[in-house]
Coordinates of C-alpha atoms and ligand atoms in Angstrom, one line a residue:
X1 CA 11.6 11.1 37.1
X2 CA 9.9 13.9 35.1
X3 CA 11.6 13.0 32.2
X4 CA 10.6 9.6 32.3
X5 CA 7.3 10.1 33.2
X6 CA 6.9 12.4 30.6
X7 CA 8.6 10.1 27.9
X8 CA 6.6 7.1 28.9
X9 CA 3.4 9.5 28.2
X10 CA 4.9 10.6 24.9
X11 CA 4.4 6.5 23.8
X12 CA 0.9 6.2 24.2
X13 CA -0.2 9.5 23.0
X14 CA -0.6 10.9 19.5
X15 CA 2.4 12.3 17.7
X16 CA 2.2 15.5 17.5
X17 CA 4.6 18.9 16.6
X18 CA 4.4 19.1 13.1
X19 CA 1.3 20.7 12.7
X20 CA -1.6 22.7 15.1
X21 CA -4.6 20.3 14.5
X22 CA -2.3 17.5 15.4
X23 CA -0.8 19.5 18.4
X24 CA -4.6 20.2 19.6
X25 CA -5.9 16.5 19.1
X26 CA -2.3 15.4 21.1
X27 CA -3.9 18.1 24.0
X28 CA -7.1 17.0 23.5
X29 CA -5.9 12.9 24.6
X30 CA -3.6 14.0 26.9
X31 CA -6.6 16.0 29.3
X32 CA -8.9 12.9 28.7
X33 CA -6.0 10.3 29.6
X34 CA -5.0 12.2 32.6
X35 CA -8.7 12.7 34.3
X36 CA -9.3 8.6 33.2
X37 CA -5.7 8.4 35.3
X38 CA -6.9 10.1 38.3
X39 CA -10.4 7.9 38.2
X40 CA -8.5 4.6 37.4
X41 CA -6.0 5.6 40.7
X42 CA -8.9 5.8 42.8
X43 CA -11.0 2.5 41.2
X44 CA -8.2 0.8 41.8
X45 CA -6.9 2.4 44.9
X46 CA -10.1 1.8 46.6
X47 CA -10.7 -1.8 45.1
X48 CA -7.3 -2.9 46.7
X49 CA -7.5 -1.3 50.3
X50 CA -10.8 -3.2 50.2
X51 CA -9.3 -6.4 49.2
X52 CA -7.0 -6.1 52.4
X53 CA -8.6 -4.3 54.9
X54 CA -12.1 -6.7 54.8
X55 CA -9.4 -9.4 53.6
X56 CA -11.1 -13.0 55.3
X57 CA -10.0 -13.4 58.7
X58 CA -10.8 -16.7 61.0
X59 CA -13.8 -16.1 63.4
X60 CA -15.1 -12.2 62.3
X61 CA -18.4 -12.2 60.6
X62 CA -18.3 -9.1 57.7
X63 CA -21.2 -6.7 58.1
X64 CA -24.2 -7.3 55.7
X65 CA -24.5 -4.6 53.8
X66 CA -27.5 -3.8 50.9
X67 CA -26.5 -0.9 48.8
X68 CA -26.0 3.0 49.6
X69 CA -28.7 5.4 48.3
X70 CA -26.6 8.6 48.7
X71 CA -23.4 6.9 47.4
X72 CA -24.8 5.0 44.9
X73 CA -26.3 8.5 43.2
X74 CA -23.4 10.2 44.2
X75 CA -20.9 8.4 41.8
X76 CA -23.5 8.2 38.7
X77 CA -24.0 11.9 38.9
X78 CA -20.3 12.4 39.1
X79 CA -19.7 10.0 36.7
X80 CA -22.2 11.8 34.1
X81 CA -20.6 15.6 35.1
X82 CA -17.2 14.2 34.1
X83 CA -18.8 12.8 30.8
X84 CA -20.7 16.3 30.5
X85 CA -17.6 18.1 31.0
X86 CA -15.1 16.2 28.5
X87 CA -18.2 16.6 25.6
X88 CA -18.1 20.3 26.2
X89 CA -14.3 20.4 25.9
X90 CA -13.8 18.2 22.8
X91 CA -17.1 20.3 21.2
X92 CA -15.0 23.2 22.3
X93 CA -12.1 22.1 20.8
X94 CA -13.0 20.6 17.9
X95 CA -13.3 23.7 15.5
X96 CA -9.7 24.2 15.4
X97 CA -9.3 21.1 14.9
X98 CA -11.0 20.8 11.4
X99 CA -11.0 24.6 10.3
X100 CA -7.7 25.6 9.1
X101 CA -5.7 28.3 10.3
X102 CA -4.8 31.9 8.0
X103 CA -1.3 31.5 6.5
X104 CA 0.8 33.1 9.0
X105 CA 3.4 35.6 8.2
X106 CA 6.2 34.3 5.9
X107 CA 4.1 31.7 4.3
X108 CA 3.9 31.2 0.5
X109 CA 2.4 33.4 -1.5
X110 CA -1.2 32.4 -3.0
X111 CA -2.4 33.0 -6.0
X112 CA -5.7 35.2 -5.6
X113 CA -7.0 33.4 -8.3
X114 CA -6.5 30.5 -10.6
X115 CA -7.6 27.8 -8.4
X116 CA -10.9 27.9 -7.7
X117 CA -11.7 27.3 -4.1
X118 CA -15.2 26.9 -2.7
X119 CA -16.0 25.6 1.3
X120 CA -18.5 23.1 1.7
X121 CA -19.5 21.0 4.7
X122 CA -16.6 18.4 4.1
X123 CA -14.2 20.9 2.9
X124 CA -13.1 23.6 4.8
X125 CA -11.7 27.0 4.3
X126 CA -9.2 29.4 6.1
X127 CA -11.1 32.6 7.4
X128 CA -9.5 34.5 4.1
X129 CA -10.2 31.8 1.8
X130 CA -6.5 31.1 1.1
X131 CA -5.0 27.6 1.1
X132 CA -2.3 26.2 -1.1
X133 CA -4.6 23.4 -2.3
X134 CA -2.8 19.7 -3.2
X135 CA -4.7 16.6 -4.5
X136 CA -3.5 13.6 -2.6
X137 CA -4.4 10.5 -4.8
X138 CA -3.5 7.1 -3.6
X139 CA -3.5 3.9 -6.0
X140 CA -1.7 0.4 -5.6
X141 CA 0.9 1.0 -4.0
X142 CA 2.4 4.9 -4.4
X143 CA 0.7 8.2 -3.3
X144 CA 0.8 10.8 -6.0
X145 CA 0.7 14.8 -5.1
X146 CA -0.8 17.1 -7.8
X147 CA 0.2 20.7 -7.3
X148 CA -1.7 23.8 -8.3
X149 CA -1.3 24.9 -12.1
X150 CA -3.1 23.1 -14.4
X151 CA -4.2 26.8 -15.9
X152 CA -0.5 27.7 -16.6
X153 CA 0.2 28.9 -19.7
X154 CA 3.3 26.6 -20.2
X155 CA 0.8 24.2 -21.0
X156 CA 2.3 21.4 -19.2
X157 CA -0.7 20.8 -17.1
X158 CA -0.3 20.6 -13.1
X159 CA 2.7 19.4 -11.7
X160 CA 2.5 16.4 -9.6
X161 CA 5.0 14.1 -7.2
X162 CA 5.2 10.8 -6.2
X163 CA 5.7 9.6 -2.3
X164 CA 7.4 13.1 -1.2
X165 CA 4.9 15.9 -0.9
X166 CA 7.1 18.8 -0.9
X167 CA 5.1 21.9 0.8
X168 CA 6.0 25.7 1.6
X169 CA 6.4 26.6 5.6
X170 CA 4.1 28.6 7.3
X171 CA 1.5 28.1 5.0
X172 CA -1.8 26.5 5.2
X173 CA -2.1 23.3 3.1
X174 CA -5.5 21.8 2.5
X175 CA -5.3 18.0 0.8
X176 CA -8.0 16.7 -1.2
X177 CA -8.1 13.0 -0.9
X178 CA -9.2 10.8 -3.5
X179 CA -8.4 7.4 -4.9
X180 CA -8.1 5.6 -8.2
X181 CA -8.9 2.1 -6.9
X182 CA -8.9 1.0 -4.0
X183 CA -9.6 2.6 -0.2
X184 CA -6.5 3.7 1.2
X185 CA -6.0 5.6 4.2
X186 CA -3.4 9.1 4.6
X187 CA -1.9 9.2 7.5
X188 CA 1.3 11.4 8.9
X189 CA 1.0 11.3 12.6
X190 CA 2.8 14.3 14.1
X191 CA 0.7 16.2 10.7
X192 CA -2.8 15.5 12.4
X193 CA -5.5 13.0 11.9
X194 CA -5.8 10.0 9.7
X195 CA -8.0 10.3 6.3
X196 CA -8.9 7.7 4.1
X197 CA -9.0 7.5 0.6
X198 CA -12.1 6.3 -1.2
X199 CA -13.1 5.9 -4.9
X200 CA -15.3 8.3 -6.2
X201 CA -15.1 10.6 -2.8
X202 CA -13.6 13.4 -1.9
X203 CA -12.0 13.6 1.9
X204 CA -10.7 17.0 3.1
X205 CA -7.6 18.0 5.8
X206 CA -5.2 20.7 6.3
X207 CA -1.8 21.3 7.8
X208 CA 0.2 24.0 8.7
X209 CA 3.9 23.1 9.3
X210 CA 5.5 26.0 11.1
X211 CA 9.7 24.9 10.5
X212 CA 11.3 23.2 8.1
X213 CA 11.6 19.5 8.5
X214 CA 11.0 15.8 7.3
X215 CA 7.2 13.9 8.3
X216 CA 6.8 10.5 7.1
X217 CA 3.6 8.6 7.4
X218 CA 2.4 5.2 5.5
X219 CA -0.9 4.4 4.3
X220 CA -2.9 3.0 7.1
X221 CA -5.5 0.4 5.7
X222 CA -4.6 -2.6 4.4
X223 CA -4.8 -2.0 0.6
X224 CA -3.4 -5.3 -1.0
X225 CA -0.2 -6.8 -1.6
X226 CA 2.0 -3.8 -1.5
X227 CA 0.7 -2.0 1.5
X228 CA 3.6 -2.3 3.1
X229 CA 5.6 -0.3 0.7
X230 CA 3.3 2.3 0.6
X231 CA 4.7 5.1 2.5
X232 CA 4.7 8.8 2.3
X233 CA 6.7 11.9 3.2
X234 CA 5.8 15.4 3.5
X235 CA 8.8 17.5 3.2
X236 CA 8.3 21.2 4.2
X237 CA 10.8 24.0 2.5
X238 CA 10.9 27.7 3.5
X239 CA 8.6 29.7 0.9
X240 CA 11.6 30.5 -1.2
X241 CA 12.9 26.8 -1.9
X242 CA 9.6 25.0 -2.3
X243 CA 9.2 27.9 -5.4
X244 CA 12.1 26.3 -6.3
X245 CA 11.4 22.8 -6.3
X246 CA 8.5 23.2 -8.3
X247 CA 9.6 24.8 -11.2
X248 CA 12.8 22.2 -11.3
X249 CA 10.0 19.8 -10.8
X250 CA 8.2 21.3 -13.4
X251 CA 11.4 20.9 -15.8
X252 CA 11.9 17.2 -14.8
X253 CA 8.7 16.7 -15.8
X254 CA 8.5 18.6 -19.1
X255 CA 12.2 16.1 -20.0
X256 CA 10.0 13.5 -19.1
X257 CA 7.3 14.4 -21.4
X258 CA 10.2 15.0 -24.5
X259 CA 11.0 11.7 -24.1
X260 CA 8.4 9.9 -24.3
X261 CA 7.4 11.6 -27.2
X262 CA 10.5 11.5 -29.0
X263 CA 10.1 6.9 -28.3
X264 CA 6.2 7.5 -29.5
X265 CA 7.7 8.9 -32.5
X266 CA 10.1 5.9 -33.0
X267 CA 7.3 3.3 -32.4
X268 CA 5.0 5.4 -35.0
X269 CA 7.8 5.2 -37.6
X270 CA 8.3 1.1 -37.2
X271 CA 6.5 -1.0 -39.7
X272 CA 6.8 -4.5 -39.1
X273 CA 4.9 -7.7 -39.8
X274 CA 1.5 -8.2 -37.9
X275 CA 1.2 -4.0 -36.8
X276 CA -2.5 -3.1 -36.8
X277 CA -3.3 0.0 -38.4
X278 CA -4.4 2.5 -35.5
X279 CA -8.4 3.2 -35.7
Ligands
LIG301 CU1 -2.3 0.5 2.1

């Protein structure tokens, strides 16, 4: 009965597991759903022993009855308490909601330096400053992940993903969402709240994923034709392995890059009929 009860709950509240915001918003519904429970048990309770009790019956004349003073205040100043009282706790608990957590123990390490960070109203900072910062840019119909590292002195510029962000545990993340057409919308349920992504503006969340594991999310605004196929993954690696990833990222990247030059070089060297000299 408790399990059912409890899975039945689990369907109509938000995701949540993967990340503290998202476990505190997931809190947050459930305290609100289960006082509007209580109140809609005893609307409704009331509203049917009514319906039977004073049901129409042949020859009995119901009492006339014009309004209740005492009862009539009572319920709008419970009413208002109730309303008073789930403001306080949302005010309450919205702070750690949008203000990211430290790091904890066994997170990545952060560069002290490097990338600049700097809170502001929208964005917001970790007590010590330290968050490993990603820039989530959605386009038709893929979401790129840029990585901290542009300033490297391998000069290849910052390494970036496509669809799978790949993120150390343990460690705070803060996304900077952007977009480089249309709006889209960032959403990975059990990771927290749903952002969108506009053109020329910058919208700020973090997450802190405590275990390894697989989150996948899909834009949430219809964006065009391919919105559909627009999903994403966040994939979080103990500290040691997401290291890893990037610098094999990093390689994959840099191959890329040979490539493409080596077929620029190609297309330089052909000379054919009709080619435009280059300005
Ligand atoms: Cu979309």
């Amino acid at each position: 009965m408790g399990h059912v009860l409890h899975s039945t709950l689990a369907f109509f509240t938000p995701q949540s597991g993967g990340s503290p915001n998202a476990n505190r918003i997931d809190s947050l519904y459930k305290i609100v759903l289960y006082i509007a429970l209580v109140i809609f048990v005893i609307v409704e309770g009331g509203l049917a022993y009514a319906l039977i009790r004073f049901r129409k019956r042949k020859g009995v004349v119901p009492a006339q009855i014009h309004g209740n003073t005492r009862l009539e205040v009572g319920w709008t100043v419970a009413a208002a308490l109730i309303l008073v009282g789930l403001a306080v706790l949302t005010f309450a608990k919205l702070s750690s909601i949008q203000n990211p957590p430290n790091s904890g123990p066994g997170g990545a390490e952060l560069a002290d330096s490097g990338e600049l960070l700097y809170a502001s109203a929208e964005r917001r900072l970790p007590p010590n400053g330290r968050a490993l910062n990603i820039a989530v840019i959605g386009r038709q119909y893929i979401w790129q992940f840029v990585y901290p590292g542009a300033s490297e002195p391998d000069g290849l510029g910052a390494p970036y993903s496509y669809q799978e962000l790949v993120v150390p545990t343990k460690t705070t993340v803060n996304l900077d969402i952007v977009s480089s057409d249309v709006v889209h919308s960032w959403w990975i349920p059990k990771l927290g709240g749903k952002f969108q992504a506009v053109p020329g503006y910058h919208n700020y969340t973090w997450f802190k994923i405590p275990n390894p594991g697989v989150f996948k999310g899909q834009c949430a605004i219809l964006c065009g034709r391919g919105h559909a196929r627009m999903i994403a993954t966040v994939r979080a690696l103990a500290p040691a392995q997401f290291e890893a990833w990037l610098a094999k990222q990093k390689e994959l990247i840099k191959a890329a890059n040979r490539e493409a030059q080596i077929a620029r070089t190609k297309l330089g060297a052909q000379v054919g009929a009709g080619q435009v000299e280059s300005p």
